[in-house]
PDB file of C-alpha atoms in Angstrom:
ATOM      1  CA  MET A 206     324.662  27.908  32.398  1.00  0.00           C
ATOM      2  CA  ASN A 207     327.657  25.472  32.254  1.00  0.00           C
ATOM      3  CA  ARG A 208     327.442  22.363  29.487  1.00  0.00           C
ATOM      4  CA  SER A 209     326.509  20.470  33.388  1.00  0.00           C
ATOM      5  CA  THR A 210     323.712  21.705  33.144  1.00  0.00           C
ATOM      6  CA  GLY A 211     322.765  21.774  30.348  1.00  0.00           C
ATOM      7  CA  ALA A 212     323.148  18.137  29.684  1.00  0.00           C
ATOM      8  CA  ARG A 213     321.039  17.706  32.556  1.00  0.00           C
ATOM      9  CA  LEU A 214     317.972  20.141  30.643  1.00  0.00           C
ATOM     10  CA  CYS A 215     318.622  18.114  27.545  1.00  0.00           C
ATOM     11  CA  ALA A 216     318.423  15.126  29.554  1.00  0.00           C
ATOM     12  CA  THR A 217     314.749  15.433  30.755  1.00  0.00           C
ATOM     13  CA  ALA A 218     313.939  17.065  27.740  1.00  0.00           C
ATOM     14  CA  VAL A 219     313.069  13.103  26.478  1.00  0.00           C
ATOM     15  CA  VAL A 220     311.252  12.460  29.641  1.00  0.00           C
ATOM     16  CA  GLY A 221     308.416  14.679  28.775  1.00  0.00           C
ATOM     17  CA  ALA A 222     306.872  17.552  28.855  1.00  0.00           C
ATOM     18  CA  MET A 223     305.084  18.007  32.236  1.00  0.00           C
ATOM     19  CA  SER A 224     306.036  20.261  34.345  1.00  0.00           C
ATOM     20  CA  LEU A 225     306.751  18.639  37.713  1.00  0.00           C
ATOM     21  CA  ALA A 226     308.283  15.531  35.227  1.00  0.00           C
ATOM     22  CA  LEU A 227     310.591  18.424  33.825  1.00  0.00           C
ATOM     23  CA  LEU A 228     311.257  20.724  36.735  1.00  0.00           C
ATOM     24  CA  THR A 229     312.444  17.810  39.209  1.00  0.00           C
ATOM     25  CA  GLY A 230     314.599  15.701  36.432  1.00  0.00           C
ATOM     26  CA  CYS A 231     316.573  18.754  36.596  1.00  0.00           C
ATOM     27  CA  SER A 232     316.412  18.621  39.894  1.00  0.00           C
ATOM     28  CA  ASP A 233     304.559  40.349  45.703  1.00  0.00           C
ATOM     29  CA  SER A 234     302.767  39.595  42.701  1.00  0.00           C
ATOM     30  CA  GLY A 235     298.823  41.485  41.056  1.00  0.00           C
ATOM     31  CA  SER A 236     299.917  43.315  38.522  1.00  0.00           C
ATOM     32  CA  ASP A 237     297.331  44.879  36.649  1.00  0.00           C
ATOM     33  CA  ASP A 238     298.653  43.242  33.496  1.00  0.00           C
ATOM     34  CA  SER A 239     296.858  40.111  33.365  1.00  0.00           C
ATOM     35  CA  LYS A 240     293.208  40.518  31.431  1.00  0.00           C
ATOM     36  CA  ASN A 241     290.047  39.345  34.175  1.00  0.00           C
ATOM     37  CA  THR A 242     286.450  40.484  31.625  1.00  0.00           C
ATOM     38  CA  GLY A 243     284.133  38.535  33.077  1.00  0.00           C
ATOM     39  CA  SER A 244     280.984  39.552  35.467  1.00  0.00           C
ATOM     40  CA  GLY A 245     282.296  36.510  37.366  1.00  0.00           C
ATOM     41  CA  GLY A 246     280.058  34.045  37.108  1.00  0.00           C
ATOM     42  CA  ALA A 247     279.091  31.713  34.648  1.00  0.00           C
ATOM     43  CA  SER A 248     276.920  32.801  31.675  1.00  0.00           C
ATOM     44  CA  GLU A 249     273.040  31.656  31.850  1.00  0.00           C
ATOM     45  CA  ASN A 250     273.429  30.047  28.868  1.00  0.00           C
ATOM     46  CA  ALA A 251     276.632  28.877  28.916  1.00  0.00           C
ATOM     47  CA  LYS A 252     277.135  25.131  27.794  1.00  0.00           C
ATOM     48  CA  THR A 253     278.397  22.532  30.013  1.00  0.00           C
ATOM     49  CA  TYR A 254     280.306  19.036  28.371  1.00  0.00           C
ATOM     50  CA  THR A 255     280.607  15.681  29.327  1.00  0.00           C
ATOM     51  CA  LYS A 256     284.682  14.904  28.556  1.00  0.00           C
ATOM     52  CA  ALA A 257     283.384  12.945  24.991  1.00  0.00           C
ATOM     53  CA  GLU A 258     282.291  16.321  23.624  1.00  0.00           C
ATOM     54  CA  LEU A 259     285.457  18.024  25.720  1.00  0.00           C
ATOM     55  CA  GLU A 260     287.410  15.215  23.591  1.00  0.00           C
ATOM     56  CA  LYS A 261     285.729  17.115  20.352  1.00  0.00           C
ATOM     57  CA  LEU A 262     286.517  20.741  21.762  1.00  0.00           C
ATOM     58  CA  ILE A 263     290.061  20.696  22.364  1.00  0.00           C
ATOM     59  CA  ILE A 264     292.464  21.756  19.241  1.00  0.00           C
ATOM     60  CA  ALA A 265     293.798  18.811  17.197  1.00  0.00           C
ATOM     61  CA  GLN A 266     296.497  18.207  14.635  1.00  0.00           C
ATOM     62  CA  GLY A 267     296.017  20.561  11.986  1.00  0.00           C
ATOM     63  CA  ASP A 268     293.781  23.383  13.546  1.00  0.00           C
ATOM     64  CA  VAL A 269     296.956  25.030  14.569  1.00  0.00           C
ATOM     65  CA  THR A 270     299.724  26.590  11.710  1.00  0.00           C
ATOM     66  CA  GLY A 271     302.921  25.636  13.514  1.00  0.00           C
ATOM     67  CA  TYR A 272     302.568  23.115  15.476  1.00  0.00           C
ATOM     68  CA  LYS A 273     302.026  19.669  15.801  1.00  0.00           C
ATOM     69  CA  VAL A 274     299.479  18.589  18.488  1.00  0.00           C
ATOM     70  CA  GLU A 275     298.665  14.897  19.702  1.00  0.00           C
ATOM     71  CA  PRO A 276     297.919  13.452  23.131  1.00  0.00           C
ATOM     72  CA  VAL A 277     300.594  14.033  26.603  1.00  0.00           C
ATOM     73  CA  ASP A 278     301.995  10.597  26.832  1.00  0.00           C
ATOM     74  CA  LYS A 279     299.937   8.762  29.562  1.00  0.00           C
ATOM     75  CA  GLU A 280     303.249   7.649  30.759  1.00  0.00           C
ATOM     76  CA  LEU A 281     303.654  11.255  31.304  1.00  0.00           C
ATOM     77  CA  SER A 282     300.404  12.229  32.807  1.00  0.00           C
ATOM     78  CA  ALA A 283     300.391  13.502  36.987  1.00  0.00           C
ATOM     79  CA  GLU A 284     297.849  11.800  38.543  1.00  0.00           C
ATOM     80  CA  LYS A 285     296.002  15.316  40.766  1.00  0.00           C
ATOM     81  CA  GLY A 286     295.444  12.531  44.237  1.00  0.00           C
ATOM     82  CA  LYS A 287     299.574  12.378  44.065  1.00  0.00           C
ATOM     83  CA  LEU A 288     300.446  16.401  44.255  1.00  0.00           C
ATOM     84  CA  LYS A 289     300.635  17.146  47.489  1.00  0.00           C
ATOM     85  CA  GLY A 290     300.956  20.215  48.650  1.00  0.00           C
ATOM     86  CA  ASP A 291     300.476  24.455  50.016  1.00  0.00           C
ATOM     87  CA  GLU A 292     296.763  23.462  49.838  1.00  0.00           C
ATOM     88  CA  LYS A 293     295.567  27.193  48.722  1.00  0.00           C
ATOM     89  CA  CYS A 294     298.956  26.711  45.474  1.00  0.00           C
ATOM     90  CA  LEU A 295     298.021  23.255  44.440  1.00  0.00           C
ATOM     91  CA  PRO A 296     295.291  24.470  41.864  1.00  0.00           C
ATOM     92  CA  LEU A 297     298.508  25.741  39.597  1.00  0.00           C
ATOM     93  CA  ALA A 298     300.914  23.358  40.666  1.00  0.00           C
ATOM     94  CA  TYR A 299     297.793  21.207  38.917  1.00  0.00           C
ATOM     95  CA  VAL A 300     297.495  23.660  35.814  1.00  0.00           C
ATOM     96  CA  MET A 301     301.104  23.828  35.057  1.00  0.00           C
ATOM     97  CA  SER A 302     300.434  19.195  35.289  1.00  0.00           C
ATOM     98  CA  GLY A 303     298.040  19.732  32.367  1.00  0.00           C
ATOM     99  CA  LEU A 304     294.905  19.028  35.279  1.00  0.00           C
ATOM    100  CA  ALA A 305     291.439  20.926  36.190  1.00  0.00           C
ATOM    101  CA  PRO A 306     292.251  23.115  38.413  1.00  0.00           C
ATOM    102  CA  THR A 307     289.659  21.563  40.933  1.00  0.00           C
ATOM    103  CA  ASP A 308     287.475  18.253  40.194  1.00  0.00           C
ATOM    104  CA  ALA A 309     285.761  18.589  37.325  1.00  0.00           C
ATOM    105  CA  PRO A 310     283.079  16.612  36.230  1.00  0.00           C
ATOM    106  CA  ALA A 311     284.074  16.053  32.663  1.00  0.00           C
ATOM    107  CA  GLU A 312     288.450  17.454  30.992  1.00  0.00           C
ATOM    108  CA  THR A 313     290.869  16.284  29.140  1.00  0.00           C
ATOM    109  CA  ASN A 314     293.665  17.600  27.686  1.00  0.00           C
ATOM    110  CA  THR A 315     296.520  17.331  24.708  1.00  0.00           C
ATOM    111  CA  MET A 316     300.107  18.449  23.401  1.00  0.00           C
ATOM    112  CA  ALA A 317     301.330  20.905  20.900  1.00  0.00           C
ATOM    113  CA  THR A 318     304.571  20.909  19.673  1.00  0.00           C
ATOM    114  CA  GLN A 319     305.988  23.718  17.638  1.00  0.00           C
ATOM    115  CA  ASP A 320     307.696  22.691  14.499  1.00  0.00           C
ATOM    116  CA  LYS A 321     310.996  23.396  14.325  1.00  0.00           C
ATOM    117  CA  LYS A 322     313.307  23.966  11.274  1.00  0.00           C
ATOM    118  CA  PRO A 323     317.589  22.529  11.809  1.00  0.00           C
ATOM    119  CA  SER A 324     319.487  25.652  12.357  1.00  0.00           C
ATOM    120  CA  ASP A 325     322.510  26.036  10.069  1.00  0.00           C
ATOM    121  CA  THR A 326     324.145  24.809  13.410  1.00  0.00           C
ATOM    122  CA  ALA A 327     322.696  21.371  13.715  1.00  0.00           C
ATOM    123  CA  SER A 328     324.215  20.732  10.155  1.00  0.00           C
ATOM    124  CA  LYS A 329     327.850  20.529  11.041  1.00  0.00           C
ATOM    125  CA  SER A 330     329.351  18.153  12.607  1.00  0.00           C
ATOM    126  CA  LEU A 331     330.013  17.829  16.380  1.00  0.00           C
ATOM    127  CA  GLU A 332     333.579  17.298  16.080  1.00  0.00           C
ATOM    128  CA  ASP A 333     333.813  20.884  13.368  1.00  0.00           C
ATOM    129  CA  LEU A 334     332.463  22.597  17.080  1.00  0.00           C
ATOM    130  CA  THR A 335     333.898  23.974  20.320  1.00  0.00           C
ATOM    131  CA  ASP A 336     332.150  23.996  23.287  1.00  0.00           C
ATOM    132  CA  GLY A 337     330.447  27.330  23.310  1.00  0.00           C
ATOM    133  CA  GLU A 338     329.157  26.560  19.644  1.00  0.00           C
ATOM    134  CA  THR A 339     328.394  22.857  21.148  1.00  0.00           C
ATOM    135  CA  GLU A 340     326.124  24.241  23.891  1.00  0.00           C
ATOM    136  CA  ASP A 341     324.194  26.797  21.408  1.00  0.00           C
ATOM    137  CA  ALA A 342     323.764  24.584  18.788  1.00  0.00           C
ATOM    138  CA  LEU A 343     321.989  22.461  22.011  1.00  0.00           C
ATOM    139  CA  ALA A 344     319.976  25.211  23.136  1.00  0.00           C
ATOM    140  CA  ASP A 345     319.178  26.426  19.348  1.00  0.00           C
ATOM    141  CA  ALA A 346     317.739  22.833  19.280  1.00  0.00           C
ATOM    142  CA  MET A 347     315.963  22.445  22.255  1.00  0.00           C
ATOM    143  CA  SER A 348     314.714  26.224  21.861  1.00  0.00           C
ATOM    144  CA  VAL A 349     310.907  24.543  21.105  1.00  0.00           C
ATOM    145  CA  ASP A 350     308.283  25.750  22.348  1.00  0.00           C
ATOM    146  CA  VAL A 351     305.558  22.486  24.558  1.00  0.00           C
ATOM    147  CA  SER A 352     301.863  23.517  25.389  1.00  0.00           C
ATOM    148  CA  VAL A 353     299.945  21.097  27.071  1.00  0.00           C
ATOM    149  CA  VAL A 354     296.629  21.995  26.797  1.00  0.00           C
ATOM    150  CA  ALA A 355     293.562  21.942  29.466  1.00  0.00           C
ATOM    151  CA  LEU A 356     290.179  21.425  28.616  1.00  0.00           C
ATOM    152  CA  SER A 357     287.648  21.226  32.015  1.00  0.00           C
ATOM    153  CA  SER A 358     283.810  21.662  31.799  1.00  0.00           C
ATOM    154  CA  TYR A 359     282.130  22.805  35.212  1.00  0.00           C
ATOM    155  CA  ASP A 360     278.259  22.762  36.480  1.00  0.00           C
ATOM    156  CA  GLY A 361     276.987  25.869  37.965  1.00  0.00           C
ATOM    157  CA  GLU A 362     279.590  28.048  38.845  1.00  0.00           C
ATOM    158  CA  GLY A 363     282.001  25.647  39.179  1.00  0.00           C
ATOM    159  CA  ALA A 364     283.670  27.209  36.416  1.00  0.00           C
ATOM    160  CA  ALA A 365     284.194  30.878  37.949  1.00  0.00           C
ATOM    161  CA  ASP A 366     285.019  29.210  41.247  1.00  0.00           C
ATOM    162  CA  ALA A 367     287.833  27.127  39.965  1.00  0.00           C
ATOM    163  CA  PHE A 368     289.349  30.698  37.810  1.00  0.00           C
ATOM    164  CA  LYS A 369     288.991  32.364  41.601  1.00  0.00           C
ATOM    165  CA  THR A 370     291.260  29.648  42.341  1.00  0.00           C
ATOM    166  CA  VAL A 371     293.915  30.153  40.395  1.00  0.00           C
ATOM    167  CA  SER A 372     293.730  34.102  40.318  1.00  0.00           C
ATOM    168  CA  ASP A 373     293.606  34.187  43.801  1.00  0.00           C
ATOM    169  CA  ALA A 374     296.596  30.988  44.293  1.00  0.00           C
ATOM    170  CA  VAL A 375     299.239  33.298  41.826  1.00  0.00           C
ATOM    171  CA  LYS A 376     298.527  36.014  44.104  1.00  0.00           C
ATOM    172  CA  ASP A 377     298.915  34.418  47.327  1.00  0.00           C
ATOM    173  CA  CYS A 378     301.810  31.973  46.162  1.00  0.00           C
ATOM    174  CA  ALA A 379     303.842  34.914  44.258  1.00  0.00           C
ATOM    175  CA  GLY A 380     306.848  34.157  47.234  1.00  0.00           C
ATOM    176  CA  GLY A 381     306.976  30.091  45.613  1.00  0.00           C
ATOM    177  CA  PHE A 382     305.740  27.097  46.951  1.00  0.00           C
ATOM    178  CA  GLU A 383     306.889  23.554  47.038  1.00  0.00           C
ATOM    179  CA  ILE A 384     304.790  20.270  45.759  1.00  0.00           C
ATOM    180  CA  THR A 385     305.207  17.120  45.431  1.00  0.00           C
ATOM    181  CA  ASP A 386     304.363  14.048  43.352  1.00  0.00           C
ATOM    182  CA  GLY A 387     305.042  11.565  45.084  1.00  0.00           C
ATOM    183  CA  SER A 388     308.379  11.206  44.857  1.00  0.00           C
ATOM    184  CA  ASP A 389     311.661  11.504  47.537  1.00  0.00           C
ATOM    185  CA  GLU A 390     312.266  15.053  47.468  1.00  0.00           C
ATOM    186  CA  PRO A 391     309.443  18.074  45.837  1.00  0.00           C
ATOM    187  CA  THR A 392     309.828  20.121  42.879  1.00  0.00           C
ATOM    188  CA  LYS A 393     310.247  23.927  45.004  1.00  0.00           C
ATOM    189  CA  MET A 394     309.089  26.900  43.167  1.00  0.00           C
ATOM    190  CA  THR A 395     311.157  29.993  44.043  1.00  0.00           C
ATOM    191  CA  LYS A 396     308.379  31.831  42.926  1.00  0.00           C
ATOM    192  CA  VAL A 397     305.124  33.097  40.916  1.00  0.00           C
ATOM    193  CA  THR A 398     304.775  36.310  39.216  1.00  0.00           C
ATOM    194  CA  GLU A 399     301.366  36.944  37.250  1.00  0.00           C
ATOM    195  CA  GLU A 400     301.915  38.645  33.882  1.00  0.00           C
ATOM    196  CA  LYS A 401     300.105  38.928  30.667  1.00  0.00           C
ATOM    197  CA  ALA A 402     297.250  37.649  29.268  1.00  0.00           C
ATOM    198  CA  VAL A 403     298.058  36.971  25.649  1.00  0.00           C
ATOM    199  CA  GLY A 404     295.048  35.915  22.677  1.00  0.00           C
ATOM    200  CA  ALA A 405     291.616  34.319  23.157  1.00  0.00           C
ATOM    201  CA  THR A 406     291.249  35.594  26.433  1.00  0.00           C
ATOM    202  CA  GLY A 407     287.695  34.470  27.007  1.00  0.00           C
ATOM    203  CA  ASP A 408     285.436  35.672  29.979  1.00  0.00           C
ATOM    204  CA  GLU A 409     288.114  35.981  32.053  1.00  0.00           C
ATOM    205  CA  ALA A 410     291.927  35.167  31.713  1.00  0.00           C
ATOM    206  CA  VAL A 411     294.727  35.158  34.497  1.00  0.00           C
ATOM    207  CA  ALA A 412     298.542  34.091  32.761  1.00  0.00           C
ATOM    208  CA  PHE A 413     301.806  34.199  35.599  1.00  0.00           C
ATOM    209  CA  SER A 414     305.098  32.330  34.870  1.00  0.00           C
ATOM    210  CA  ALA A 415     306.365  29.725  37.853  1.00  0.00           C
ATOM    211  CA  THR A 416     310.585  30.156  38.703  1.00  0.00           C
ATOM    212  CA  GLY A 417     311.475  26.314  39.899  1.00  0.00           C
ATOM    213  CA  GLU A 418     314.385  25.260  41.566  1.00  0.00           C
ATOM    214  CA  MET A 419     317.116  23.568  39.473  1.00  0.00           C
ATOM    215  CA  ASP A 420     319.789  22.629  41.617  1.00  0.00           C
ATOM    216  CA  ALA A 421     320.026  24.592  45.059  1.00  0.00           C
ATOM    217  CA  ALA A 422     323.672  24.387  44.967  1.00  0.00           C
ATOM    218  CA  THR A 423     324.297  26.819  42.469  1.00  0.00           C
ATOM    219  CA  GLY A 424     320.852  27.986  42.382  1.00  0.00           C
ATOM    220  CA  GLU A 425     320.152  26.984  39.102  1.00  0.00           C
ATOM    221  CA  THR A 426     316.367  27.608  37.896  1.00  0.00           C
ATOM    222  CA  ALA A 427     313.460  27.422  35.354  1.00  0.00           C
ATOM    223  CA  THR A 428     310.174  29.792  34.477  1.00  0.00           C
ATOM    224  CA  VAL A 429     307.440  28.132  32.643  1.00  0.00           C
ATOM    225  CA  HIS A 430     304.524  30.015  31.631  1.00  0.00           C
ATOM    226  CA  THR A 431     300.746  29.105  32.452  1.00  0.00           C
ATOM    227  CA  GLN A 432     297.455  30.903  31.458  1.00  0.00           C
ATOM    228  CA  VAL A 433     293.998  30.010  32.529  1.00  0.00           C
ATOM    229  CA  VAL A 434     291.227  31.353  30.723  1.00  0.00           C
ATOM    230  CA  ARG A 435     286.837  30.830  31.457  1.00  0.00           C
ATOM    231  CA  HIS A 436     285.338  30.154  28.588  1.00  0.00           C
ATOM    232  CA  GLY A 437     281.001  30.374  30.036  1.00  0.00           C
ATOM    233  CA  ASN A 438     281.675  26.926  32.273  1.00  0.00           C
ATOM    234  CA  THR A 439     284.371  25.539  30.774  1.00  0.00           C
ATOM    235  CA  ILE A 440     287.948  26.057  31.710  1.00  0.00           C
ATOM    236  CA  ALA A 441     290.807  25.890  29.238  1.00  0.00           C
ATOM    237  CA  SER A 442     294.429  25.556  30.674  1.00  0.00           C
ATOM    238  CA  TYR A 443     298.079  26.356  28.591  1.00  0.00           C
ATOM    239  CA  PHE A 444     301.736  25.210  29.913  1.00  0.00           C
ATOM    240  CA  THR A 445     303.797  26.102  28.101  1.00  0.00           C
ATOM    241  CA  MET A 446     308.142  25.616  28.620  1.00  0.00           C
ATOM    242  CA  ASN A 447     310.993  25.448  26.183  1.00  0.00           C
ATOM    243  CA  LEU A 448     313.951  24.056  27.386  1.00  0.00           C
ATOM    244  CA  GLY A 449     316.267  26.097  24.667  1.00  0.00           C
ATOM    245  CA  ALA A 450     315.248  29.226  26.099  1.00  0.00           C
ATOM    246  CA  MET A 451     315.440  28.207  29.857  1.00  0.00           C
ATOM    247  CA  MET A 452     319.350  26.836  29.076  1.00  0.00           C
ATOM    248  CA  SER A 453     320.063  30.735  27.119  1.00  0.00           C
ATOM    249  CA  GLN A 454     318.270  32.261  29.651  1.00  0.00           C
ATOM    250  CA  LYS A 455     315.982  33.337  26.859  1.00  0.00           C
ATOM    251  CA  ASP A 456     311.801  35.075  27.241  1.00  0.00           C
ATOM    252  CA  TYR A 457     309.325  33.278  25.292  1.00  0.00           C
ATOM    253  CA  THR A 458     305.578  33.012  26.823  1.00  0.00           C
ATOM    254  CA  VAL A 459     302.659  31.179  26.075  1.00  0.00           C
ATOM    255  CA  PRO A 460     302.344  31.055  21.895  1.00  0.00           C
ATOM    256  CA  ALA A 461     299.288  33.127  21.267  1.00  0.00           C
ATOM    257  CA  VAL A 462     298.599  31.001  18.244  1.00  0.00           C
ATOM    258  CA  VAL A 463     297.940  27.840  19.781  1.00  0.00           C
ATOM    259  CA  VAL A 464     295.528  29.605  23.053  1.00  0.00           C
ATOM    260  CA  ASN A 465     293.526  31.623  19.905  1.00  0.00           C
ATOM    261  CA  ALA A 466     293.212  28.150  18.227  1.00  0.00           C
ATOM    262  CA  GLN A 467     291.431  27.167  21.861  1.00  0.00           C
ATOM    263  CA  GLY A 468     289.690  29.960  21.788  1.00  0.00           C
ATOM    264  CA  ALA A 469     288.427  29.769  18.154  1.00  0.00           C
ATOM    265  CA  LYS A 470     286.617  25.930  18.872  1.00  0.00           C
ATOM    266  CA  LEU A 471     285.258  27.350  22.047  1.00  0.00           C
ATOM    267  CA  LYS A 472     283.154  30.311  20.981  1.00  0.00           C
TER     268      LYS A 472
END
C-alpha cells in the first residue's frame, strides 16, 4: 500500500470509527464456520429490555481488560433512516453502523478501543526515519482494534427474526452491495464473506467480513469485520476495524475478549 493511501487512512482515523464514515472517507459465501446453536426462536423466559436497562447491560469502562470503553461520538453516529441501498443488504449496513439490524423497541451502543503502548519506532523522531520506516511506524501506531458494540431488544420472535435478516443477508449479499447515507458517492462493498464466530456465541451467532472499495482507480480495498449474536430477546452486534492492519494488509478479527465481556453481562 502506497504512502498516499496511508495518509488517507490516517486522516480518516481522525474522523471516527463507524464503517460508512471511514470507508467513504477512504473513498459465494455460506460456509459452515459460523456457529448457529439456537432453536431459531426466543426463549420463553427471555426478557425484553428497555433502553435504560440496555444501557446498564452494555459493556462499560473496566469491563474489558486492555480496552477503553466510551460512548460513540454523536457526530459519528449513523441514522438508520438515512441509510439507503438494496433492502436485503441493509441489515448488514445497519450492524456495521452500530445500529439494530431491524427496527427495535430499544437499542444502545458504545465503543471499545484497544489500549496500545508506543513501539520502539514510535520513539524516534520523524527526521530519523526512512520512508519505509515512516510508513511502518504509521501502520504500527494505528494497529488498534476499534469495536462498536450495539445491543437491541425485541418482543416475541423479534430478535430471532432480526438475527435471520442478518444471517440471510450474509449469504444473499456475498457479491457485495452499495450503501449511501445521503452523500453524493455511495460506499461500495465488493464482497461479504462468512467467518467463524468467536467468543460467547449465545443462542445464535453469525460473523462476516465486508470488503470495501477505497479507490476505484487503483482497486485498493479495506476489510472490516462484524459479528452478530442473539441472546434470547437481545441482539448484540460487534463491528471491528483496525486501520493499521488494513494499511499493512494484515489479518485481524472481532476481538473475542470484547464479545466475552458483553456476553457475560447478558447471561
